[in-house]
GROMACS .gro file of N, CA and C in nm:
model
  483
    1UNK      N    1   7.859  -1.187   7.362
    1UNK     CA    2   7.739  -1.193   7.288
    1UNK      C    3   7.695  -1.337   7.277
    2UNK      N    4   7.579  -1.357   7.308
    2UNK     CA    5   7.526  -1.478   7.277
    2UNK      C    6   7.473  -1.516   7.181
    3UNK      N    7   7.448  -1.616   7.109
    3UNK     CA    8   7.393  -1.664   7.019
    3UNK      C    9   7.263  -1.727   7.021
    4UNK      N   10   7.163  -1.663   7.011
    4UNK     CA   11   7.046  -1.669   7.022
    4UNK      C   12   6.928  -1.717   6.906
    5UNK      N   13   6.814  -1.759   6.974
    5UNK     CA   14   6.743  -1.773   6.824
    5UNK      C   15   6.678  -1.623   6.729
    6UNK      N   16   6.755  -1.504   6.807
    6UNK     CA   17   6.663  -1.425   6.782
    6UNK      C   18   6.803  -1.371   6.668
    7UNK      N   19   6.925  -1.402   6.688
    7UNK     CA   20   7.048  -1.361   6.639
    7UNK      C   21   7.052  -1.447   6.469
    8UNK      N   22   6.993  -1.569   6.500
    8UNK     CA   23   6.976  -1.708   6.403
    8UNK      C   24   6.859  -1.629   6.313
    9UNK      N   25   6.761  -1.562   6.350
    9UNK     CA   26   6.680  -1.580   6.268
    9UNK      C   27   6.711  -1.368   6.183
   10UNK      N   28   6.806  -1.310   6.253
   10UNK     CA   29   6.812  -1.193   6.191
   10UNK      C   30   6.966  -1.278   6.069
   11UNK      N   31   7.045  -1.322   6.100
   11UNK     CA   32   7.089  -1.368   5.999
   11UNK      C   33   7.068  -1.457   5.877
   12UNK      N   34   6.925  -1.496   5.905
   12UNK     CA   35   6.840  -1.609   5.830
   12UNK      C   36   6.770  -1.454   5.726
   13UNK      N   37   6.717  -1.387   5.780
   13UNK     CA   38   6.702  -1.263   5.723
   13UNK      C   39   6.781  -1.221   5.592
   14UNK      N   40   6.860  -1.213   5.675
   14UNK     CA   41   7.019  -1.066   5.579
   14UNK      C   42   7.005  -1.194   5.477
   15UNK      N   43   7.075  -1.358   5.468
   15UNK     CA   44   7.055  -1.434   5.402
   15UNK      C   45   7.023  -1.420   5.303
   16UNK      N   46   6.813  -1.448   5.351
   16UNK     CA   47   6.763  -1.423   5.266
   16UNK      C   48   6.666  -1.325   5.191
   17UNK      N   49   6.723  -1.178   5.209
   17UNK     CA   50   6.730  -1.076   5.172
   17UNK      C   51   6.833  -1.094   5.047
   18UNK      N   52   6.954  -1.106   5.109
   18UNK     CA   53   7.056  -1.104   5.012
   18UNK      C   54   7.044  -1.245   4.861
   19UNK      N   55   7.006  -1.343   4.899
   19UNK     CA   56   6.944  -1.448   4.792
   19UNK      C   57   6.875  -1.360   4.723
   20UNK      N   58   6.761  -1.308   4.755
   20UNK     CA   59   6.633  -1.250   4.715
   20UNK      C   60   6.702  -1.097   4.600
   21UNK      N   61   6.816  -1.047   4.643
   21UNK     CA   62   6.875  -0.942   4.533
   21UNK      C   63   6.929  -1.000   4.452
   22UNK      N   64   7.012  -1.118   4.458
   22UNK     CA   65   7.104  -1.200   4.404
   22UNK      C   66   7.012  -1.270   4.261
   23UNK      N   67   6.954  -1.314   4.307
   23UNK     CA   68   6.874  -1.363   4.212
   23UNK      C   69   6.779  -1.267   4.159
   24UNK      N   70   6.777  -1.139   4.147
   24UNK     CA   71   6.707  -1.066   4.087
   24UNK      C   72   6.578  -1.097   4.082
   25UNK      N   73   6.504  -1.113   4.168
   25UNK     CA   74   6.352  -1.127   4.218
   25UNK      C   75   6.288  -0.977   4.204
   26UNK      N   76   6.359  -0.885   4.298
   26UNK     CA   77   6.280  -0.688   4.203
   26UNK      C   78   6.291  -0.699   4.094
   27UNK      N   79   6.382  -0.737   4.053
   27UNK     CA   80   6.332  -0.699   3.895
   27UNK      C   81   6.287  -0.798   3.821
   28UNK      N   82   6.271  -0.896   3.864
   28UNK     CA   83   6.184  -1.001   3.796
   28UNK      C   84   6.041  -0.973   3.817
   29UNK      N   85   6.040  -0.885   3.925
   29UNK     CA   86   5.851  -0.851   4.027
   29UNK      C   87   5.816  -0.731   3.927
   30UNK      N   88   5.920  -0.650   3.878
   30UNK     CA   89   5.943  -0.532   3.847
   30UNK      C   90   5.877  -0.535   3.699
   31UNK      N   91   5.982  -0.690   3.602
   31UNK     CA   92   5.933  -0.680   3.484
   31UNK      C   93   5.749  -0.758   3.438
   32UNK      N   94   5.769  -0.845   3.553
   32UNK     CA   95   5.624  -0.876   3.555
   32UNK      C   96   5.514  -0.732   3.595
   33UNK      N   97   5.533  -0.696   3.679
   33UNK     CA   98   5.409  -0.571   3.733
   33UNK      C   99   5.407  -0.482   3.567
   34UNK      N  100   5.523  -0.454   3.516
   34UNK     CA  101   5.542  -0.341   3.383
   34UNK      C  102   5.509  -0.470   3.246
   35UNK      N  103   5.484  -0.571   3.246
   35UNK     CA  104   5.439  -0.661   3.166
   35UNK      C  105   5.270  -0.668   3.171
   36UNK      N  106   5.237  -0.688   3.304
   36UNK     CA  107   5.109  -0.647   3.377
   36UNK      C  108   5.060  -0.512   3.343
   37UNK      N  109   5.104  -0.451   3.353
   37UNK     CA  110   5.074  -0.318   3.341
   37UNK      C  111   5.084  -0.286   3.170
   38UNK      N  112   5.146  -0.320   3.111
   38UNK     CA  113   5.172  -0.325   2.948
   38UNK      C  114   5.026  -0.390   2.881
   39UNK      N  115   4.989  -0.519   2.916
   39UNK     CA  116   4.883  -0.572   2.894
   39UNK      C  117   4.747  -0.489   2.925
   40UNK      N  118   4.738  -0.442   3.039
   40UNK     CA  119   4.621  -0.411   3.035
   40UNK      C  120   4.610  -0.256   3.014
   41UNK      N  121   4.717  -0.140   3.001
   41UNK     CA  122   4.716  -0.084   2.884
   41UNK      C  123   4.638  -0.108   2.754
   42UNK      N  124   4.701  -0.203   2.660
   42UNK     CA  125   4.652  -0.276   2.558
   42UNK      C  126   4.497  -0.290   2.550
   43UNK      N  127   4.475  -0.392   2.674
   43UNK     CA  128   4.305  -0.424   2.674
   43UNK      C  129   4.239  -0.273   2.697
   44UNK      N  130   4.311  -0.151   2.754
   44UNK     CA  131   4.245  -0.044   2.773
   44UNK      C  132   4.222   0.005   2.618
   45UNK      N  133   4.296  -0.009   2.583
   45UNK     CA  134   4.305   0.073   2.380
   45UNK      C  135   4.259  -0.035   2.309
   46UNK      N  136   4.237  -0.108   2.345
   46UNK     CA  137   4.141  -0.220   2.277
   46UNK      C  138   3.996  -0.240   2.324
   47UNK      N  139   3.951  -0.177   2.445
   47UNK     CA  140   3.846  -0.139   2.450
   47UNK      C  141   3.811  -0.015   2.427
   48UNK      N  142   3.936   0.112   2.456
   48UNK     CA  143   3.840   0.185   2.348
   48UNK      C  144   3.840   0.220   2.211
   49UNK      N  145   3.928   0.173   2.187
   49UNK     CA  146   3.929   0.126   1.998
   49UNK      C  147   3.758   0.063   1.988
   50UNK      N  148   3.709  -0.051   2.057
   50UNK     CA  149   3.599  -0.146   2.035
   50UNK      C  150   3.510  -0.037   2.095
   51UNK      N  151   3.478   0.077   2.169
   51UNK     CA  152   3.350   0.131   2.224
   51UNK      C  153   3.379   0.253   2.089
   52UNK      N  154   3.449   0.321   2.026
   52UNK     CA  155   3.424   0.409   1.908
   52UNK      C  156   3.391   0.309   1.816
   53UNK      N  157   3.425   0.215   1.765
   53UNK     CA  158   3.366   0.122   1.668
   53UNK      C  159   3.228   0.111   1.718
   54UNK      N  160   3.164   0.059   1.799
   54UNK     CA  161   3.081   0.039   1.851
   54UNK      C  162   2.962   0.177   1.836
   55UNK      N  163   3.061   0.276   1.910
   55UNK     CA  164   2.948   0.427   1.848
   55UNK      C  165   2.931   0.458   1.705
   56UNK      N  166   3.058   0.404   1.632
   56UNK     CA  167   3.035   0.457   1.499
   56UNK      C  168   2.913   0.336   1.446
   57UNK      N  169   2.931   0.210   1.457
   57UNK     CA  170   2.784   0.111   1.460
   57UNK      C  171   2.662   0.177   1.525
   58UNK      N  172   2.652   0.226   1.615
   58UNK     CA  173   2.540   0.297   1.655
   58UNK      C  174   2.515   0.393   1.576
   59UNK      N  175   2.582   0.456   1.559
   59UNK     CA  176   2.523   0.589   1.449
   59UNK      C  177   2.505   0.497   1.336
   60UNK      N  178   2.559   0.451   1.245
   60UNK     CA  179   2.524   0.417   1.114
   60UNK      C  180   2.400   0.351   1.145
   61UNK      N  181   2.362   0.264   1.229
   61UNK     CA  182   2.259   0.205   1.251
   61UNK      C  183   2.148   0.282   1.274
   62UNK      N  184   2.182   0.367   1.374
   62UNK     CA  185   2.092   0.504   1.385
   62UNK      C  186   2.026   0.594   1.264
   63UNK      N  187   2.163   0.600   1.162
   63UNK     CA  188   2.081   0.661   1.074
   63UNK      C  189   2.029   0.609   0.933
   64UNK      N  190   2.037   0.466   0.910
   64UNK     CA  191   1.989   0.396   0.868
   64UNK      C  192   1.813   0.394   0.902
   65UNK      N  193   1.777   0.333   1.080
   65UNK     CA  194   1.696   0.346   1.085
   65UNK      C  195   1.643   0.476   1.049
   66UNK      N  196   1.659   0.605   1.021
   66UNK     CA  197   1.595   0.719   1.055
   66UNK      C  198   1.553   0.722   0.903
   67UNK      N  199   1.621   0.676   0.797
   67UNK     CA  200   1.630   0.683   0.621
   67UNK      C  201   1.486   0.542   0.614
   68UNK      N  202   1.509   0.438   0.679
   68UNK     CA  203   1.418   0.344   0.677
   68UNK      C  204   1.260   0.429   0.692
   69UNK      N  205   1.272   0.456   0.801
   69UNK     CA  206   1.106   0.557   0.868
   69UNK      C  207   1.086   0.649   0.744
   70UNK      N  208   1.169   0.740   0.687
   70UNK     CA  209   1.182   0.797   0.564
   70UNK      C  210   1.110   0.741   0.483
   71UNK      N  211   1.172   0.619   0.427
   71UNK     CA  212   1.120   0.581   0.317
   71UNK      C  213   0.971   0.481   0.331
   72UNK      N  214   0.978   0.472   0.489
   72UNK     CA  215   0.825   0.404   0.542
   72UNK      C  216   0.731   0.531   0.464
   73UNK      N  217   0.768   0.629   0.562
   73UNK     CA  218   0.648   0.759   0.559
   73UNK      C  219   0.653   0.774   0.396
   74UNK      N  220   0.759   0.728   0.325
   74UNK     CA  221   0.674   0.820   0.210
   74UNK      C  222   0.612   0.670   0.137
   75UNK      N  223   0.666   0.568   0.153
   75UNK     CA  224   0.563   0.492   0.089
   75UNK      C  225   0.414   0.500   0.170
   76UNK      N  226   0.404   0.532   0.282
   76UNK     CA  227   0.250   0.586   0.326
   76UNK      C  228   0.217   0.670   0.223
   77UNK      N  229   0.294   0.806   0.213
   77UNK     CA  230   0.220   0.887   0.139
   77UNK      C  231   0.170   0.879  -0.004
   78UNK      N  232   0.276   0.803  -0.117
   78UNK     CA  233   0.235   0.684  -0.169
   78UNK      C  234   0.105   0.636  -0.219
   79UNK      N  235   0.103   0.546  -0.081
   79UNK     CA  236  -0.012   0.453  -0.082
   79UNK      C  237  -0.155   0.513  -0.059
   80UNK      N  238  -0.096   0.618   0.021
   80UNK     CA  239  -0.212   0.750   0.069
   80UNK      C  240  -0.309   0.783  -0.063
   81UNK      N  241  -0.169   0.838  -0.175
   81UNK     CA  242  -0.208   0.922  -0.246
   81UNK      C  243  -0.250   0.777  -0.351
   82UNK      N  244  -0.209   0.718  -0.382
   82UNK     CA  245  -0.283   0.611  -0.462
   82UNK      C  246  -0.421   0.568  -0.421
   83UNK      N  247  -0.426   0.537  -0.287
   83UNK     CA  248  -0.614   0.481  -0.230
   83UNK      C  249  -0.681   0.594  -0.291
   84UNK      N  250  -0.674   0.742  -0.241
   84UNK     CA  251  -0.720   0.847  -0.305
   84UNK      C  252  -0.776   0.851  -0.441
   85UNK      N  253  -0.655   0.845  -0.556
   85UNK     CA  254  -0.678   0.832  -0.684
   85UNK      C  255  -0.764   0.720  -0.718
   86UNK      N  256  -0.732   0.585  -0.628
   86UNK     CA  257  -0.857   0.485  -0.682
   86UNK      C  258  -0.999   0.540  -0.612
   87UNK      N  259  -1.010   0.589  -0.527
   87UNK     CA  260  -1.121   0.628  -0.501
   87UNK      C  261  -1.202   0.731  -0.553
   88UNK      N  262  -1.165   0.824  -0.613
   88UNK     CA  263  -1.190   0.881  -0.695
   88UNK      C  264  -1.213   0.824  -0.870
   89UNK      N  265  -1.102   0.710  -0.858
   89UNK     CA  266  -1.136   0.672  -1.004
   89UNK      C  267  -1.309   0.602  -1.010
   90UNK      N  268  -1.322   0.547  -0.876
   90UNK     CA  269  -1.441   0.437  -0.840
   90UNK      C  270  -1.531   0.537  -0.845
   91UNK      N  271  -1.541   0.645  -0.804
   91UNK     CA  272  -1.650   0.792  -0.758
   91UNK      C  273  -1.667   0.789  -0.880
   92UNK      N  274  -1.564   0.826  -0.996
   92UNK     CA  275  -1.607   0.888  -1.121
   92UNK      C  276  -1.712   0.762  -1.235
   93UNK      N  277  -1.627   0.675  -1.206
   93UNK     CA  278  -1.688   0.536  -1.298
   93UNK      C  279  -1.835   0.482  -1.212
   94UNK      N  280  -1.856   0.523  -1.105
   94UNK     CA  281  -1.976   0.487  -1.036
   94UNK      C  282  -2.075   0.613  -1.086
   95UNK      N  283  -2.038   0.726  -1.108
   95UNK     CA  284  -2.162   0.828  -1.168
   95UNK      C  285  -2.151   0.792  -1.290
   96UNK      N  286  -2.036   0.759  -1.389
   96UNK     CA  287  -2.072   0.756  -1.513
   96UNK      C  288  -2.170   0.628  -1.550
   97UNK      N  289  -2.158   0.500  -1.447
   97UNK     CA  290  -2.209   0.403  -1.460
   97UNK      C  291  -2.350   0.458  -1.438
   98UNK      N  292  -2.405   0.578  -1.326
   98UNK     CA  293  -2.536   0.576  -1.315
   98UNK      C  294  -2.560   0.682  -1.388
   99UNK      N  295  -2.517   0.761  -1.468
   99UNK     CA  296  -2.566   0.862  -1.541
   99UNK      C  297  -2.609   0.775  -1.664
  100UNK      N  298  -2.500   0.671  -1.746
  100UNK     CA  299  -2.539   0.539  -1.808
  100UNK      C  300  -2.657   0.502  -1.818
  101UNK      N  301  -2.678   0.488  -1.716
  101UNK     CA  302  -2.847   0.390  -1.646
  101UNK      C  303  -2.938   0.519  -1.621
  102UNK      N  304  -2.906   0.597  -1.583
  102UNK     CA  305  -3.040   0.675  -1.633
  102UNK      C  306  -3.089   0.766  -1.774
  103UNK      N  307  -2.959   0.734  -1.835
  103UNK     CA  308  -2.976   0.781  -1.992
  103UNK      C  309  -3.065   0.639  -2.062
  104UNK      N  310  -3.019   0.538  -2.023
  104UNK     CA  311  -3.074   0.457  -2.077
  104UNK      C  312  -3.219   0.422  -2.034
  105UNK      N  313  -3.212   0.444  -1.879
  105UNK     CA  314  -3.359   0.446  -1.847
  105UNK      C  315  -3.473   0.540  -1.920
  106UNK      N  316  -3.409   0.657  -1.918
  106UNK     CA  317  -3.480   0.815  -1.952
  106UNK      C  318  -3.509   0.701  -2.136
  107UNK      N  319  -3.427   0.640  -2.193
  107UNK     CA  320  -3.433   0.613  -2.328
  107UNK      C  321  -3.558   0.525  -2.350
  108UNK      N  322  -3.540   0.403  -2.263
  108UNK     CA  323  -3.623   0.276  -2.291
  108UNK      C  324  -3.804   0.372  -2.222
  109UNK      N  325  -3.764   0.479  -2.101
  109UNK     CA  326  -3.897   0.580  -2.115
  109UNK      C  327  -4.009   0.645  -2.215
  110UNK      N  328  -3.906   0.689  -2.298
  110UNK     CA  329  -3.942   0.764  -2.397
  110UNK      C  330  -3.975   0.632  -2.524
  111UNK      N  331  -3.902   0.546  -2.530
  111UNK     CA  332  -3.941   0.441  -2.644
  111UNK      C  333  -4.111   0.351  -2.596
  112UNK      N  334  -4.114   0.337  -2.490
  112UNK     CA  335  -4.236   0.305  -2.423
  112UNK      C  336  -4.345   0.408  -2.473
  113UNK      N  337  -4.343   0.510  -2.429
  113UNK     CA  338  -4.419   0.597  -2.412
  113UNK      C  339  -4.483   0.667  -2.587
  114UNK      N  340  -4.360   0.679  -2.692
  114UNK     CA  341  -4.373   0.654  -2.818
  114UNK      C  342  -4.469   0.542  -2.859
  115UNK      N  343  -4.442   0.425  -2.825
  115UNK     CA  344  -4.492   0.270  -2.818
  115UNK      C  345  -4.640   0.275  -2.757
  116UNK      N  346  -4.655   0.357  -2.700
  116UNK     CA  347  -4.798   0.381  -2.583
  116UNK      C  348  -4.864   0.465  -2.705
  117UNK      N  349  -4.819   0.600  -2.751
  117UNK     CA  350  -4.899   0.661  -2.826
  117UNK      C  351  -4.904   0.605  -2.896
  118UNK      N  352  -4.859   0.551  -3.022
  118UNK     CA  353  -4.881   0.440  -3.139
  118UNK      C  354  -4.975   0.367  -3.083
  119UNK      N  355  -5.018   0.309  -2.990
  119UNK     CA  356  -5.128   0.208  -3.005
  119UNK      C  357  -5.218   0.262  -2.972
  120UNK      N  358  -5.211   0.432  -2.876
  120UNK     CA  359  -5.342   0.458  -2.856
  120UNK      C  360  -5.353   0.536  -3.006
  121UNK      N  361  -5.303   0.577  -3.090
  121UNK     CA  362  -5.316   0.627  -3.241
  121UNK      C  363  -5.402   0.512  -3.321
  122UNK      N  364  -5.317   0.391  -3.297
  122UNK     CA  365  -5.390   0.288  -3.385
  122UNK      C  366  -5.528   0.235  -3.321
  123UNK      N  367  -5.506   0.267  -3.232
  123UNK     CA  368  -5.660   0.197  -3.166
  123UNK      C  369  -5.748   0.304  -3.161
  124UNK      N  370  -5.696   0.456  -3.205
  124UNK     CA  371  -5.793   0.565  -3.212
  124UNK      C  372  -5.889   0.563  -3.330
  125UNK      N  373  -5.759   0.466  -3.465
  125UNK     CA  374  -5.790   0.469  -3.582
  125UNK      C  375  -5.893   0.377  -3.616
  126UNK      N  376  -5.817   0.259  -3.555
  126UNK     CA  377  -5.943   0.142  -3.560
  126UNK      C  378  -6.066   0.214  -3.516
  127UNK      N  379  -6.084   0.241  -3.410
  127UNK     CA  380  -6.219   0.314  -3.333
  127UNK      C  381  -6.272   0.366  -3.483
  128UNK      N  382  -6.185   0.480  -3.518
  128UNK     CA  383  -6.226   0.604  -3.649
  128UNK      C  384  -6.286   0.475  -3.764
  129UNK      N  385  -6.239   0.404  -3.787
  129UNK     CA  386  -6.279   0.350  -3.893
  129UNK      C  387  -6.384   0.224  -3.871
  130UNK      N  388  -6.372   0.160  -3.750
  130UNK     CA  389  -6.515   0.114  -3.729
  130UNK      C  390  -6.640   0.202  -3.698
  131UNK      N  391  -6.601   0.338  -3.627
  131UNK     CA  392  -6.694   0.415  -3.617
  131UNK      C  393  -6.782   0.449  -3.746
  132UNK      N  394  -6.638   0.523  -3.855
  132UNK     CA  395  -6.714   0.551  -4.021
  132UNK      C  396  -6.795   0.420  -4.067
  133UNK      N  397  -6.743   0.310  -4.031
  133UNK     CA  398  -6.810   0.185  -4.120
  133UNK      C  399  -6.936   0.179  -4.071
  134UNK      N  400  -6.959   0.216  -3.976
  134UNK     CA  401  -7.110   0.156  -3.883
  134UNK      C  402  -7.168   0.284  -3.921
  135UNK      N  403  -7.107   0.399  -3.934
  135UNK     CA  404  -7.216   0.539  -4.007
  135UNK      C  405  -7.239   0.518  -4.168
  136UNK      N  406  -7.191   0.490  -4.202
  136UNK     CA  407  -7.177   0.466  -4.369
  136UNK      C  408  -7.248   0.298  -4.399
  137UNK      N  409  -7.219   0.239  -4.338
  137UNK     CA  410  -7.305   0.092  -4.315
  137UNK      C  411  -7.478   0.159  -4.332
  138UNK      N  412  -7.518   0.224  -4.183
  138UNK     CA  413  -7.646   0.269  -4.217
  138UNK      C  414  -7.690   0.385  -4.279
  139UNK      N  415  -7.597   0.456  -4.306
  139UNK     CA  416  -7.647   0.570  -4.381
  139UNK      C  417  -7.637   0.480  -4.567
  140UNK      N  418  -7.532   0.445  -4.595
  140UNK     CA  419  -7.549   0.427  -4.712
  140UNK      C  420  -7.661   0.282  -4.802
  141UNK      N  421  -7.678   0.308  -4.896
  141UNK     CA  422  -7.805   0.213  -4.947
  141UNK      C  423  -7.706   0.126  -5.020
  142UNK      N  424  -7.766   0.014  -5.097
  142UNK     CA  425  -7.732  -0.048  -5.183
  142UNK      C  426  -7.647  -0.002  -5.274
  143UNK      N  427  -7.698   0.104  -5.361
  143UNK     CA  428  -7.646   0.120  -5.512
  143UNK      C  429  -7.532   0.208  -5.422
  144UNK      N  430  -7.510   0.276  -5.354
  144UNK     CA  431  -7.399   0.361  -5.250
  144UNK      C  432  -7.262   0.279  -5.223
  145UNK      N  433  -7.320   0.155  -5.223
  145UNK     CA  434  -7.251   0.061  -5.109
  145UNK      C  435  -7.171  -0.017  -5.250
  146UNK      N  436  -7.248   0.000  -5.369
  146UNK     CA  437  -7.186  -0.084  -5.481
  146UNK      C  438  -7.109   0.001  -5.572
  147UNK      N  439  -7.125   0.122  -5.563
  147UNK     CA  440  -7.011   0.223  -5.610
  147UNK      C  441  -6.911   0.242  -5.558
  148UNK      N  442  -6.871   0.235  -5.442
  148UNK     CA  443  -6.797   0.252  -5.353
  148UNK      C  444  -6.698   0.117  -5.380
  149UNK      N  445  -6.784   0.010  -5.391
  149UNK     CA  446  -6.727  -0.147  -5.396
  149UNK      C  447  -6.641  -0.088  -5.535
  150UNK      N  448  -6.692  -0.084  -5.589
  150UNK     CA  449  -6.612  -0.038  -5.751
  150UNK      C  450  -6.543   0.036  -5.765
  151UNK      N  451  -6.546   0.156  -5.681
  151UNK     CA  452  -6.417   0.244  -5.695
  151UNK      C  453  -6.296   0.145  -5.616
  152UNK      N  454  -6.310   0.137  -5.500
  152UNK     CA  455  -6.205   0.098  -5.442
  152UNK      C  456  -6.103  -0.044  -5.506
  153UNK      N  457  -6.234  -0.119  -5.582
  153UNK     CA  458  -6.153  -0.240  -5.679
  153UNK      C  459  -6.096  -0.169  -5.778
  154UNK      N  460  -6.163  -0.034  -5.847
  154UNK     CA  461  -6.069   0.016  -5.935
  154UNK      C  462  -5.918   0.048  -5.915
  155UNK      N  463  -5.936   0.132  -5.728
  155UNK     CA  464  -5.811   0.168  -5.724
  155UNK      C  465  -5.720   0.064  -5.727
  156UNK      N  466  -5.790  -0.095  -5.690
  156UNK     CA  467  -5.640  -0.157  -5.602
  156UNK      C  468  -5.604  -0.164  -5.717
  157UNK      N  469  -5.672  -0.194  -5.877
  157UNK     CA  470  -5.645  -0.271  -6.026
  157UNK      C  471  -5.532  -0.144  -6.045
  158UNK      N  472  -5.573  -0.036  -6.051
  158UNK     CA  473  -5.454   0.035  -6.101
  158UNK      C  474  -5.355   0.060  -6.027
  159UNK      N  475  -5.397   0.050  -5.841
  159UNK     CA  476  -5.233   0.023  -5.762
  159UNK      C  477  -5.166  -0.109  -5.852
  160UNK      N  478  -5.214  -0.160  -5.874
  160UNK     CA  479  -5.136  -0.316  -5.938
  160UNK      C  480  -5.110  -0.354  -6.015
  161UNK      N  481  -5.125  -0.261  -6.124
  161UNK     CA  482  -5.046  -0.234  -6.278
  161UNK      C  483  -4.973  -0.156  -6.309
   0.00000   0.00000   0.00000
């Protein structure tokens, strides 16, 4: 048998094959890959530990917003129903304001119009009594005109005692 490089390098082999058990390299590969493998286990249950946290944040958030819109819509309705009531309060105080104004108009009407007849009364009267004076002026004579003078000084003397 010869000794060859091909003989050199299968015993360079067995060698270091046999180093390679000796020193426990499988199971050093062995406890690393199951260390490896241990870890990212872990990061697996630690992400999904973090994606149910995450859904349970989504829902609460979810239904938060949905209670928010809730309490939007009813302060609309609210505000709805309040514009309403002021508008109606404005409707009612705007007729009473003009029913107001035309009571008072219809009033200061009628006080006018009172005010109108009184002067055409007094100016009917005046008329009446310049009319009598100017008939009684020429119908009556002297001694007419001096009895008359005398009664009426009688009356004012006894209005005045």
């Amino acid at each position: 048998m010869t000794l060859d490089a091909t003989f050199f390098a299968l015993v360079a082999l067995v060698i270091f094959l046999a180093l390679i058990v000796y020193l426990k390299v499988p199971g050093m590969m062995a406890k690393s890959l199951d260390e490896r493998a241990a870890n990212i286990s872990k990061e697996l249950d630690e992400a999904k530990r973090l994606r149910e946290e995450a859904q349970g944040l989504l829902a609460e958030y979810q239904r938060k917003r949905k209670e928010a819109e809730a309490e939007a819509a009813q302060i609309v309705a609210v505000a709805e129903r309040e514009a309403a009531s002021l508008t109606e309060e404005a409707r009612q105080k705007t007729e009473e304001f003009v029913a107001r104004r035309n009571a008072l108009s219809e009033q200061k009407i009628k006080q006018a119009e009172a005010e109108a007849i009184g002067a055409v009364r007094a100016a009917a009267v005046d008329l009446a009594i310049a009319a009598a004076q100017s008939v009684i002026a020429r119908k009556a004579d002297a001694s007419t005109q001096d009895t008359l003078f005398k009664d009426a000084v009688g009356k004012v003397q006894s209005r005045l005692n």
